[in-house]
Amino acid sequence: MQRRKHIFYNALILTGVNLLLRLVSTSFQVFISGRIGAAGVGILQMVMSVASLTMTAGIAGIRTAAMYLTAEELGRKRPQNVIWVLSACFLYGLCFGGAVGGVVYGFAPSIAKYWIGDLRVVGAIRLFAAFLPVTCLTGVMTGYFTAANRIGTLAAVEVAEQFCSMAVTTAALVFWAGRDIGKACQSVVLGGCLGGLLTLISLAILRVREREETGTRIPMAKRLAQTALPLALADDLKAGISTTENLMVPKRLSLYAGRGHALAQFGIVCGMVFPVLMFPAAILYGLADLLIPELARCNAAGSKTRIRYLVRRSLRVALLYGACCGGLLFLLSEPICLWLYKTEEAGMYLRWFALLAPMLYCDAIIDAMTKGLGQQKICVRNNILTSGLDLVLLYLLLPAYGIRGYFFSFFVSHLLNALLSLRLLLKISGMHIPVWIPAMTIAATLAAVKGAGMIENPIGKTVAYVGMLFSLLCLLQVVHREDFLWLLGLIRPGGKTRKNKKIPELF
């Protein structure tokens, strides 16, 4: 019970930070979209796709490697060797970050012309490339603090980084960029880079103040290469496919809708709809961050019973939460998007993608659990497979069906990825899922959406939907009384479920 409470309260802390950062980020996205318009947001999304690929190639697996090697030394009670781990990781990060940054800086005009199709973004690409070594070193420090279980420190620094980035970006947009798309992209990149620099300086100062003893130098090159390079290869392949997709979508979409309208649609879906769609998932990301190390410890100890318990509970939470949020987003899509973005088109697209919320939210938890059970390579293989399928479908469908083709491709590729990941999770955990539980959950969700949709007032819709969904789930015996006792046992100090009651298994 104590272990369960420990995870629960840590998840609350991470959830609070994630919600705050997502709320701030989503609000700031609204501000940016108001400054540069939907087409400008579309160009910015393509710039950030290139930046993401550049960052993935430059970091080259170093954050995870720093986290793993640091945890290994601390676990073996050798904190004096951490300095050599960090030194090797810093050198690795400078070499890869500097090399990749130099290449991208030199080829920025070609990237802007042939990949993005707009030479105004050259300055933004070069600015990001110049700061890439800083980004790599920041990854090393965050990996170290994660391994050292300094989550509270990291959370505080991340909040400071976010507000620093927003302040710099806002000042640059208001006093320098105006309505110029190229300068607006530079402003966003500059804010992110200076925020990352603040994080690096802050974490470096905190590390120096620890004043750990330094042991005899140990060889690190081989261990670092064996850990980081396979991760780098997998991440680069996945990021390359993702970036190619984001750069290809506006071009193929323009064959259906024309370039200006295609950029606007792409900006609305990626820059407006997706932030709102995934905003509630911040609650699950805190749980996902804790499940990876917890399941790794259970797997190493051979605790099969606890693994199955965590898998059951996590799948239940993700499914029910995804169904609840998906229904609310579907019902409130138009008022939400009108309030945030002053556009009805975003509300229409949000209604489409809200239907996929249960699947997307469950997939996030499933992905974390499979990684925690040591299946990273298979997860990467599945992601590459489904991303490749998505790329093919987008290429074929966008010119003929426009944004509807984008939605169909998104649905098929993410459904396949979720099914492959779930199949793997069930196989390694030894569990079985009866079809009736998710089927009854989806049926109850659809019925509650239908019933609540008859009410005009948004508040009335929300209350009616939650009430009907909860009642239907209880009537269909998807939710039991013992589930509430379990939840109370987590919340109340010393609270426990009844010993004579067996908590029913969801799956």
Short mmCIF file of C-alpha atoms in Angstrom, two decimals:
data_model
loop_
_atom_site.label_atom_id
_atom_site.label_comp_id
_atom_site.label_asym_id
_atom_site.label_seq_id
_atom_site.Cartn_x
_atom_site.Cartn_y
_atom_site.Cartn_z
CA MET A 1 0.00 0.00 0.00
CA GLN A 2 2.83 2.38 0.86
CA ARG A 3 4.44 1.79 -2.52
CA ARG A 4 1.11 2.43 -4.23
CA LYS A 5 0.71 5.75 -2.38
CA HIS A 6 4.27 6.74 -3.28
CA ILE A 7 3.51 6.35 -6.98
CA PHE A 8 0.15 8.08 -6.59
CA TYR A 9 1.55 11.21 -4.94
CA ASN A 10 4.51 11.41 -7.32
CA ALA A 11 2.04 11.15 -10.18
CA LEU A 12 0.07 14.05 -8.69
CA ILE A 13 3.22 16.21 -8.61
CA LEU A 14 4.14 15.40 -12.19
CA THR A 15 0.53 15.83 -13.27
CA GLY A 16 0.39 19.30 -11.75
CA VAL A 17 3.57 20.36 -13.54
CA ASN A 18 2.47 18.82 -16.84
CA LEU A 19 -0.94 20.47 -16.66
CA LEU A 20 0.59 23.85 -15.87
CA LEU A 21 3.08 23.63 -18.73
CA ARG A 22 0.46 22.39 -21.19
CA LEU A 23 -1.99 25.08 -20.18
CA VAL A 24 0.66 27.74 -20.61
CA SER A 25 1.85 26.23 -23.90
CA THR A 26 -1.67 25.95 -25.32
CA SER A 27 -2.49 29.51 -24.29
CA PHE A 28 0.73 30.74 -25.84
CA GLN A 29 -0.08 28.84 -29.05
CA VAL A 30 -3.33 30.79 -29.18
CA PHE A 31 -1.38 34.05 -28.87
CA ILE A 32 1.03 33.05 -31.65
CA SER A 33 -1.76 31.94 -33.99
CA GLY A 34 -3.44 35.29 -33.45
CA ARG A 35 -0.23 37.11 -34.38
CA ILE A 36 0.75 35.20 -37.53
CA GLY A 37 -2.49 33.53 -38.69
CA ALA A 38 -3.24 29.92 -39.62
CA ALA A 39 -0.91 29.90 -42.65
CA GLY A 40 1.92 31.29 -40.52
CA VAL A 41 1.30 28.58 -37.93
CA GLY A 42 1.55 26.01 -40.74
CA ILE A 43 4.98 27.33 -41.79
CA LEU A 44 6.06 27.45 -38.14
CA GLN A 45 5.02 23.81 -37.72
CA MET A 46 7.27 22.83 -40.64
CA VAL A 47 10.18 24.81 -39.16
CA MET A 48 9.69 23.08 -35.82
CA SER A 49 9.60 19.71 -37.60
CA VAL A 50 13.02 20.42 -39.07
CA ALA A 51 14.18 21.63 -35.64
CA SER A 52 12.89 18.42 -34.04
CA LEU A 53 14.78 16.25 -36.54
CA THR A 54 17.91 18.35 -36.06
CA MET A 55 17.65 18.07 -32.28
CA THR A 56 17.10 14.30 -32.40
CA ALA A 57 20.15 13.83 -34.65
CA GLY A 58 22.29 16.15 -32.52
CA ILE A 59 21.33 14.69 -29.15
CA ALA A 60 21.99 11.19 -30.57
CA GLY A 61 20.57 9.32 -27.59
CA ILE A 62 22.72 11.17 -25.06
CA ARG A 63 19.93 12.08 -22.61
CA THR A 64 18.84 8.47 -22.11
CA ALA A 65 22.47 7.32 -22.05
CA ALA A 66 23.34 9.86 -19.34
CA MET A 67 20.32 8.79 -17.32
CA TYR A 68 21.10 5.08 -17.65
CA LEU A 69 24.85 5.32 -16.93
CA THR A 70 24.32 7.66 -13.99
CA ALA A 71 21.69 5.36 -12.50
CA GLU A 72 24.06 2.42 -12.98
CA GLU A 73 26.84 4.11 -11.01
CA LEU A 74 24.50 5.33 -8.28
CA GLY A 75 22.89 1.91 -8.03
CA ARG A 76 26.29 0.33 -7.49
CA LYS A 77 27.04 2.86 -4.74
CA ARG A 78 29.75 4.62 -6.75
CA PRO A 79 28.68 8.30 -6.80
CA GLN A 80 32.31 9.36 -7.19
CA ASN A 81 32.24 8.00 -10.76
CA VAL A 82 29.32 10.17 -11.87
CA ILE A 83 31.72 13.00 -12.76
CA TRP A 84 33.34 10.78 -15.40
CA VAL A 85 29.97 9.75 -16.78
CA LEU A 86 28.95 13.39 -17.18
CA SER A 87 32.34 14.35 -18.64
CA ALA A 88 32.08 11.66 -21.32
CA CYS A 89 28.47 12.60 -22.05
CA PHE A 90 29.38 16.28 -22.34
CA LEU A 91 32.16 15.50 -24.83
CA TYR A 92 29.82 13.22 -26.80
CA GLY A 93 27.10 15.88 -26.85
CA LEU A 94 29.47 18.63 -27.98
CA CYS A 95 30.85 16.47 -30.80
CA PHE A 96 27.52 15.30 -32.17
CA GLY A 97 25.68 18.55 -31.47
CA GLY A 98 28.42 20.65 -33.02
CA ALA A 99 28.72 18.43 -36.10
CA VAL A 100 24.98 18.23 -36.79
CA GLY A 101 24.51 21.93 -36.00
CA GLY A 102 27.30 22.88 -38.42
CA VAL A 103 25.82 20.83 -41.25
CA VAL A 104 22.32 22.22 -40.73
CA TYR A 105 23.66 25.79 -40.46
CA GLY A 106 25.49 25.46 -43.77
CA PHE A 107 22.60 23.85 -45.62
CA ALA A 108 19.88 26.08 -44.12
CA PRO A 109 19.10 27.87 -47.44
CA SER A 110 18.65 24.54 -49.24
CA ILE A 111 16.48 23.16 -46.40
CA ALA A 112 14.32 26.28 -46.46
CA LYS A 113 13.97 26.24 -50.26
CA TYR A 114 13.48 22.57 -51.04
CA TRP A 115 12.01 21.15 -47.82
CA ILE A 116 9.87 23.98 -46.49
CA GLY A 117 9.46 26.01 -49.66
CA ASP A 118 9.97 29.41 -48.01
CA LEU A 119 13.34 31.19 -47.84
CA ARG A 120 12.11 33.48 -45.08
CA VAL A 121 12.79 30.75 -42.49
CA VAL A 122 16.56 30.48 -43.15
CA GLY A 123 17.35 32.63 -40.12
CA ALA A 124 15.21 30.49 -37.80
CA ILE A 125 16.89 27.28 -38.97
CA ARG A 126 20.38 28.74 -38.54
CA LEU A 127 19.55 30.09 -35.09
CA PHE A 128 18.39 26.67 -33.91
CA ALA A 129 21.50 25.02 -35.40
CA ALA A 130 23.79 27.47 -33.60
CA PHE A 131 22.22 26.61 -30.24
CA LEU A 132 22.16 22.84 -30.83
CA PRO A 133 25.24 22.07 -28.64
CA VAL A 134 23.51 23.86 -25.76
CA THR A 135 20.44 21.68 -26.32
CA CYS A 136 22.59 18.54 -26.19
CA LEU A 137 24.29 19.54 -22.95
CA THR A 138 20.91 20.38 -21.44
CA GLY A 139 19.82 16.83 -22.28
CA VAL A 140 22.81 15.46 -20.39
CA MET A 141 21.97 17.47 -17.27
CA THR A 142 18.27 16.58 -17.30
CA GLY A 143 19.22 12.92 -17.72
CA TYR A 144 21.50 13.14 -14.68
CA PHE A 145 18.92 14.82 -12.45
CA THR A 146 16.28 12.29 -13.50
CA ALA A 147 18.58 9.38 -12.60
CA ALA A 148 19.43 11.05 -9.29
CA ASN A 149 15.67 11.24 -8.50
CA ARG A 150 15.72 15.05 -8.37
CA ILE A 151 12.29 15.31 -9.96
CA GLY A 152 11.20 18.31 -7.91
CA THR A 153 14.26 20.28 -8.98
CA LEU A 154 13.71 19.40 -12.62
CA ALA A 155 10.05 20.40 -12.42
CA ALA A 156 10.92 23.83 -11.00
CA VAL A 157 13.58 24.43 -13.64
CA GLU A 158 11.22 23.34 -16.44
CA VAL A 159 8.61 25.83 -15.28
CA ALA A 160 11.22 28.60 -15.23
CA GLU A 161 12.38 27.56 -18.72
CA GLN A 162 8.83 27.72 -20.10
CA PHE A 163 8.17 31.19 -18.75
CA CYS A 164 11.57 32.43 -19.94
CA SER A 165 10.85 31.11 -23.44
CA MET A 166 7.44 32.77 -23.47
CA ALA A 167 8.79 36.11 -22.26
CA VAL A 168 11.56 36.21 -24.88
CA THR A 169 9.27 35.06 -27.70
CA THR A 170 6.55 37.56 -26.79
CA ALA A 171 9.01 40.46 -26.61
CA ALA A 172 10.54 39.53 -29.96
CA LEU A 173 7.13 39.14 -31.62
CA VAL A 174 5.76 42.43 -30.30
CA PHE A 175 8.82 44.69 -30.62
CA TRP A 176 10.66 43.17 -33.59
CA ALA A 177 8.88 40.60 -35.73
CA GLY A 178 5.50 42.20 -36.28
CA ARG A 179 3.60 40.24 -38.95
CA ASP A 180 6.75 39.01 -40.74
CA ILE A 181 6.60 35.18 -40.88
CA GLY A 182 10.38 34.73 -41.04
CA LYS A 183 11.01 36.95 -38.02
CA ALA A 184 8.11 35.33 -36.15
CA CYS A 185 9.72 31.89 -36.62
CA GLN A 186 13.04 33.30 -35.41
CA SER A 187 11.30 34.73 -32.36
CA VAL A 188 9.82 31.36 -31.40
CA VAL A 189 13.15 29.56 -31.92
CA LEU A 190 15.04 32.25 -29.97
CA GLY A 191 12.68 31.91 -27.01
CA GLY A 192 13.11 28.14 -26.91
CA CYS A 193 16.90 28.35 -27.23
CA LEU A 194 17.33 30.92 -24.45
CA GLY A 195 14.98 28.91 -22.24
CA GLY A 196 17.17 25.85 -22.80
CA LEU A 197 20.28 27.89 -21.99
CA LEU A 198 18.69 28.96 -18.69
CA THR A 199 17.99 25.31 -17.85
CA LEU A 200 21.57 24.28 -18.63
CA ILE A 201 23.07 27.04 -16.49
CA SER A 202 20.69 26.38 -13.59
CA LEU A 203 21.28 22.61 -13.53
CA ALA A 204 25.03 23.02 -13.96
CA ILE A 205 25.18 25.36 -10.95
CA LEU A 206 23.13 22.92 -8.86
CA ARG A 207 25.41 20.05 -9.88
CA VAL A 208 28.56 22.01 -8.97
CA ARG A 209 27.08 22.89 -5.57
CA GLU A 210 26.68 19.19 -4.75
CA ARG A 211 30.48 18.95 -4.33
CA GLU A 212 30.65 15.19 -4.79
CA GLU A 213 33.98 13.44 -4.31
CA THR A 214 35.85 12.57 -7.50
CA GLY A 215 37.12 9.03 -7.92
CA THR A 216 39.81 7.59 -10.15
CA ARG A 217 39.12 8.08 -13.86
CA ILE A 218 37.20 5.18 -15.38
CA PRO A 219 36.92 4.23 -19.08
CA MET A 220 33.61 5.43 -20.48
CA ALA A 221 33.94 5.50 -24.27
CA LYS A 222 32.85 1.90 -24.95
CA ARG A 223 29.99 1.93 -22.43
CA LEU A 224 28.71 5.24 -23.75
CA ALA A 225 28.87 4.11 -27.37
CA GLN A 226 27.05 0.84 -26.64
CA THR A 227 24.29 2.72 -24.85
CA ALA A 228 23.85 5.88 -26.93
CA LEU A 229 24.48 4.84 -30.53
CA PRO A 230 21.66 2.25 -30.85
CA LEU A 231 19.25 4.77 -29.31
CA ALA A 232 20.51 7.43 -31.71
CA LEU A 233 19.94 5.22 -34.74
CA ALA A 234 16.39 4.32 -33.70
CA ASP A 235 15.47 7.91 -32.79
CA ASP A 236 16.91 9.30 -36.02
CA LEU A 237 14.94 6.85 -38.15
CA LYS A 238 11.69 7.64 -36.38
CA ALA A 239 12.29 11.40 -36.40
CA GLY A 240 13.25 11.32 -40.07
CA ILE A 241 9.99 9.65 -41.01
CA SER A 242 8.00 12.06 -38.84
CA THR A 243 9.71 15.14 -40.28
CA THR A 244 9.27 13.91 -43.83
CA GLU A 245 5.58 13.46 -43.10
CA ASN A 246 5.15 16.96 -41.67
CA LEU A 247 6.98 18.53 -44.61
CA MET A 248 5.11 16.47 -47.18
CA VAL A 249 1.59 17.07 -45.88
CA PRO A 250 1.20 20.74 -46.95
CA LYS A 251 2.67 20.03 -50.39
CA ARG A 252 0.43 17.02 -51.09
CA LEU A 253 -2.53 18.77 -49.49
CA SER A 254 -2.02 21.77 -51.78
CA LEU A 255 -2.75 19.51 -54.77
CA TYR A 256 -6.27 19.23 -53.37
CA ALA A 257 -6.89 22.61 -51.75
CA GLY A 258 -4.28 25.05 -53.10
CA ARG A 259 -1.14 26.09 -51.22
CA GLY A 260 -2.59 28.93 -49.15
CA HIS A 261 -5.59 26.95 -47.93
CA ALA A 262 -3.45 23.82 -47.43
CA LEU A 263 -1.06 25.68 -45.11
CA ALA A 264 -4.02 27.09 -43.20
CA GLN A 265 -5.61 23.64 -42.77
CA PHE A 266 -2.28 22.12 -41.72
CA GLY A 267 -1.74 24.93 -39.22
CA ILE A 268 -5.25 24.55 -37.79
CA VAL A 269 -4.94 20.77 -37.29
CA CYS A 270 -1.36 20.65 -35.97
CA GLY A 271 -1.11 24.04 -34.28
CA MET A 272 -4.64 24.41 -32.88
CA VAL A 273 -6.52 21.09 -32.74
CA PHE A 274 -3.77 18.77 -31.50
CA PRO A 275 -2.75 20.96 -28.50
CA VAL A 276 -6.37 21.02 -27.32
CA LEU A 277 -6.89 17.31 -28.04
CA MET A 278 -3.83 16.23 -26.05
CA PHE A 279 -4.06 18.82 -23.28
CA PRO A 280 -6.07 16.52 -20.92
CA ALA A 281 -3.52 13.76 -21.53
CA ALA A 282 -1.04 15.68 -19.36
CA ILE A 283 -2.63 13.88 -16.41
CA LEU A 284 -1.67 10.52 -17.94
CA TYR A 285 1.88 11.61 -18.81
CA GLY A 286 2.70 11.96 -15.13
CA LEU A 287 1.57 8.37 -14.61
CA ALA A 288 3.50 7.24 -17.70
CA ASP A 289 6.73 8.82 -16.44
CA LEU A 290 6.44 6.84 -13.20
CA LEU A 291 5.38 3.56 -14.78
CA ILE A 292 8.61 3.16 -16.78
CA PRO A 293 11.01 2.94 -13.78
CA GLU A 294 8.45 1.18 -11.56
CA LEU A 295 7.80 -1.61 -14.08
CA ALA A 296 11.53 -1.87 -14.79
CA ARG A 297 12.18 -2.49 -11.09
CA CYS A 298 9.34 -5.04 -10.89
CA ASN A 299 10.56 -6.81 -14.00
CA ALA A 300 14.10 -7.05 -12.64
CA ALA A 301 12.77 -8.44 -9.35
CA GLY A 302 10.48 -10.93 -11.09
CA SER A 303 7.34 -9.44 -9.47
CA LYS A 304 4.84 -10.78 -11.99
CA THR A 305 1.84 -10.22 -9.72
CA ARG A 306 2.59 -6.53 -9.25
CA ILE A 307 3.28 -6.12 -12.97
CA ARG A 308 -0.16 -7.50 -13.81
CA TYR A 309 -1.74 -5.31 -11.14
CA LEU A 310 -0.09 -2.15 -12.53
CA VAL A 311 -1.00 -3.08 -16.09
CA ARG A 312 -4.66 -3.70 -15.15
CA ARG A 313 -5.03 -0.50 -13.18
CA SER A 314 -3.20 1.66 -15.72
CA LEU A 315 -5.23 0.36 -18.66
CA ARG A 316 -8.44 0.97 -16.72
CA VAL A 317 -7.49 4.53 -15.85
CA ALA A 318 -6.42 5.31 -19.43
CA LEU A 319 -9.53 3.79 -21.03
CA LEU A 320 -12.06 5.45 -18.71
CA TYR A 321 -10.27 8.79 -18.69
CA GLY A 322 -9.87 8.76 -22.46
CA ALA A 323 -13.57 7.98 -22.93
CA CYS A 324 -14.60 10.78 -20.58
CA CYS A 325 -12.30 13.39 -22.17
CA GLY A 326 -13.06 12.29 -25.73
CA GLY A 327 -16.79 12.72 -25.20
CA LEU A 328 -16.40 16.13 -23.61
CA LEU A 329 -14.08 17.34 -26.37
CA PHE A 330 -16.57 16.12 -28.98
CA LEU A 331 -19.49 17.90 -27.33
CA LEU A 332 -17.64 21.13 -26.52
CA SER A 333 -15.41 21.34 -29.61
CA GLU A 334 -17.12 24.36 -31.16
CA PRO A 335 -17.32 26.59 -28.04
CA ILE A 336 -13.75 25.68 -27.05
CA CYS A 337 -12.27 26.55 -30.44
CA LEU A 338 -14.39 29.66 -30.86
CA TRP A 339 -13.20 30.86 -27.45
CA LEU A 340 -9.54 30.01 -28.08
CA TYR A 341 -9.05 30.61 -31.79
CA LYS A 342 -12.17 32.44 -33.03
CA THR A 343 -12.65 29.88 -35.81
CA GLU A 344 -15.37 27.29 -36.43
CA GLU A 345 -13.13 25.22 -38.71
CA ALA A 346 -10.89 24.21 -35.80
CA GLY A 347 -14.00 23.08 -33.89
CA MET A 348 -15.05 20.85 -36.77
CA TYR A 349 -11.64 19.17 -36.93
CA LEU A 350 -11.53 18.78 -33.16
CA ARG A 351 -14.81 16.84 -33.32
CA TRP A 352 -13.19 14.40 -35.74
CA PHE A 353 -10.09 13.77 -33.68
CA ALA A 354 -11.94 13.74 -30.33
CA LEU A 355 -13.39 10.39 -31.38
CA LEU A 356 -9.86 8.98 -31.24
CA ALA A 357 -9.06 10.23 -27.71
CA PRO A 358 -9.63 6.87 -25.92
CA MET A 359 -7.26 5.14 -28.33
CA LEU A 360 -4.60 7.86 -28.19
CA TYR A 361 -4.66 8.12 -24.39
CA CYS A 362 -4.48 4.33 -23.95
CA ASP A 363 -1.62 4.14 -26.45
CA ALA A 364 0.42 6.64 -24.42
CA ILE A 365 0.13 4.46 -21.31
CA ILE A 366 0.71 1.21 -23.23
CA ASP A 367 3.85 2.64 -24.81
CA ALA A 368 5.23 3.62 -21.39
CA MET A 369 4.50 0.17 -19.91
CA THR A 370 6.13 -1.74 -22.77
CA LYS A 371 9.24 0.41 -22.45
CA GLY A 372 9.27 -0.15 -18.69
CA LEU A 373 9.25 -3.90 -19.34
CA GLY A 374 12.34 -3.64 -21.52
CA GLN A 375 10.74 -3.72 -24.97
CA GLN A 376 12.21 -0.47 -26.32
CA LYS A 377 13.57 -1.95 -29.54
CA ILE A 378 10.28 -3.60 -30.45
CA CYS A 379 8.42 -0.36 -29.65
CA VAL A 380 10.74 1.54 -31.99
CA ARG A 381 10.24 -1.08 -34.70
CA ASN A 382 6.46 -0.78 -34.38
CA ASN A 383 6.63 3.02 -34.45
CA ILE A 384 8.77 3.01 -37.57
CA LEU A 385 6.45 0.50 -39.26
CA THR A 386 3.30 2.50 -38.53
CA SER A 387 4.98 5.83 -39.37
CA GLY A 388 6.04 4.39 -42.71
CA LEU A 389 2.47 3.26 -43.37
CA ASP A 390 1.23 6.73 -42.44
CA LEU A 391 3.69 8.26 -44.90
CA VAL A 392 2.46 6.05 -47.76
CA LEU A 393 -1.22 6.68 -46.99
CA LEU A 394 -0.70 10.44 -46.79
CA TYR A 395 1.12 10.50 -50.10
CA LEU A 396 -1.70 8.61 -51.80
CA LEU A 397 -4.76 10.08 -50.08
CA LEU A 398 -4.06 13.80 -49.60
CA PRO A 399 -4.30 14.87 -53.27
CA ALA A 400 -7.59 12.98 -53.70
CA TYR A 401 -9.35 13.50 -50.35
CA GLY A 402 -7.62 16.47 -48.71
CA ILE A 403 -7.87 16.79 -44.94
CA ARG A 404 -10.23 13.80 -44.77
CA GLY A 405 -7.40 11.69 -46.16
CA TYR A 406 -5.15 13.06 -43.41
CA PHE A 407 -7.66 12.02 -40.76
CA PHE A 408 -8.07 8.52 -42.25
CA SER A 409 -4.30 8.00 -42.43
CA PHE A 410 -3.87 9.25 -38.85
CA PHE A 411 -6.58 6.90 -37.62
CA VAL A 412 -5.29 3.79 -39.41
CA SER A 413 -1.62 4.24 -38.47
CA HIS A 414 -2.32 5.05 -34.81
CA LEU A 415 -4.82 2.22 -34.49
CA LEU A 416 -2.29 -0.26 -35.87
CA ASN A 417 0.41 1.06 -33.53
CA ALA A 418 -1.93 0.80 -30.53
CA LEU A 419 -2.93 -2.78 -31.40
CA LEU A 420 0.67 -3.90 -31.94
CA SER A 421 1.78 -2.32 -28.66
CA LEU A 422 -1.18 -3.78 -26.76
CA ARG A 423 -0.52 -7.25 -28.20
CA LEU A 424 3.10 -7.01 -27.06
CA LEU A 425 2.11 -5.79 -23.58
CA LEU A 426 -0.40 -8.60 -23.07
CA LYS A 427 2.13 -11.18 -24.24
CA ILE A 428 4.92 -10.12 -21.88
CA SER A 429 2.60 -9.52 -18.91
CA GLY A 430 0.62 -12.76 -19.36
CA MET A 431 -2.75 -10.99 -19.39
CA HIS A 432 -5.91 -11.42 -21.44
CA ILE A 433 -8.50 -8.76 -22.32
CA PRO A 434 -12.14 -9.80 -22.76
CA VAL A 435 -13.60 -7.77 -25.62
CA TRP A 436 -16.77 -6.81 -23.73
CA ILE A 437 -15.07 -4.35 -21.34
CA PRO A 438 -13.73 -1.86 -23.93
CA ALA A 439 -16.84 -2.49 -26.08
CA MET A 440 -19.18 -1.58 -23.21
CA THR A 441 -17.07 1.47 -22.37
CA ILE A 442 -17.24 2.79 -25.93
CA ALA A 443 -20.97 2.01 -26.15
CA ALA A 444 -21.62 3.91 -22.91
CA THR A 445 -19.56 6.84 -24.21
CA LEU A 446 -21.47 7.04 -27.48
CA ALA A 447 -24.82 6.80 -25.70
CA ALA A 448 -23.86 9.56 -23.24
CA VAL A 449 -22.65 11.77 -26.11
CA LYS A 450 -25.93 11.23 -27.95
CA GLY A 451 -27.98 12.06 -24.89
CA ALA A 452 -25.98 15.08 -23.77
CA GLY A 453 -25.83 16.42 -27.32
CA MET A 454 -29.52 17.31 -27.11
CA ILE A 455 -28.73 20.03 -24.54
CA GLU A 456 -27.68 23.44 -25.90
CA ASN A 457 -25.99 24.97 -22.85
CA PRO A 458 -22.28 23.91 -22.60
CA ILE A 459 -22.38 23.61 -18.82
CA GLY A 460 -25.55 21.55 -19.02
CA LYS A 461 -23.95 19.34 -21.66
CA THR A 462 -20.93 18.73 -19.45
CA VAL A 463 -22.95 17.85 -16.35
CA ALA A 464 -25.35 15.65 -18.30
CA TYR A 465 -22.57 13.82 -20.14
CA VAL A 466 -20.54 13.04 -17.02
CA GLY A 467 -23.66 11.94 -15.13
CA MET A 468 -24.94 9.70 -17.93
CA LEU A 469 -21.51 8.18 -18.63
CA PHE A 470 -20.94 7.41 -14.95
CA SER A 471 -24.40 5.87 -14.57
CA LEU A 472 -24.06 3.74 -17.69
CA LEU A 473 -20.62 2.47 -16.67
CA CYS A 474 -22.01 1.43 -13.30
CA LEU A 475 -25.08 -0.23 -14.84
CA LEU A 476 -22.92 -2.14 -17.31
CA GLN A 477 -20.62 -3.17 -14.41
CA VAL A 478 -17.56 -1.61 -15.97
CA VAL A 479 -17.09 0.39 -12.75
CA HIS A 480 -17.63 -1.30 -9.38
CA ARG A 481 -17.99 -0.15 -5.79
CA GLU A 482 -14.61 -1.64 -4.98
CA ASP A 483 -12.99 0.76 -7.45
CA PHE A 484 -14.14 3.70 -5.34
CA LEU A 485 -12.81 2.01 -2.20
CA TRP A 486 -9.47 1.54 -3.96
CA LEU A 487 -9.37 5.22 -4.93
CA LEU A 488 -10.27 6.31 -1.40
CA GLY A 489 -7.51 4.06 -0.11
CA LEU A 490 -5.03 6.06 -2.17
CA ILE A 491 -6.34 9.46 -1.16
CA ARG A 492 -7.02 9.01 2.56
CA PRO A 493 -4.08 8.68 4.96
CA GLY A 494 -4.02 5.07 6.07
CA GLY A 495 -7.02 4.30 3.86
CA LYS A 496 -7.38 0.68 2.76
CA THR A 497 -9.78 -1.35 0.74
CA ARG A 498 -11.79 -3.93 2.64
CA LYS A 499 -9.80 -7.06 3.24
CA ASN A 500 -12.76 -9.29 2.64
CA LYS A 501 -13.48 -7.72 -0.72
CA LYS A 502 -11.56 -8.71 -3.77
CA ILE A 503 -11.11 -5.85 -6.21
CA PRO A 504 -12.38 -7.08 -9.56
CA GLU A 505 -9.97 -7.23 -12.44
CA LEU A 506 -10.80 -5.01 -15.38
CA PHE A 507 -9.22 -7.30 -17.92
#
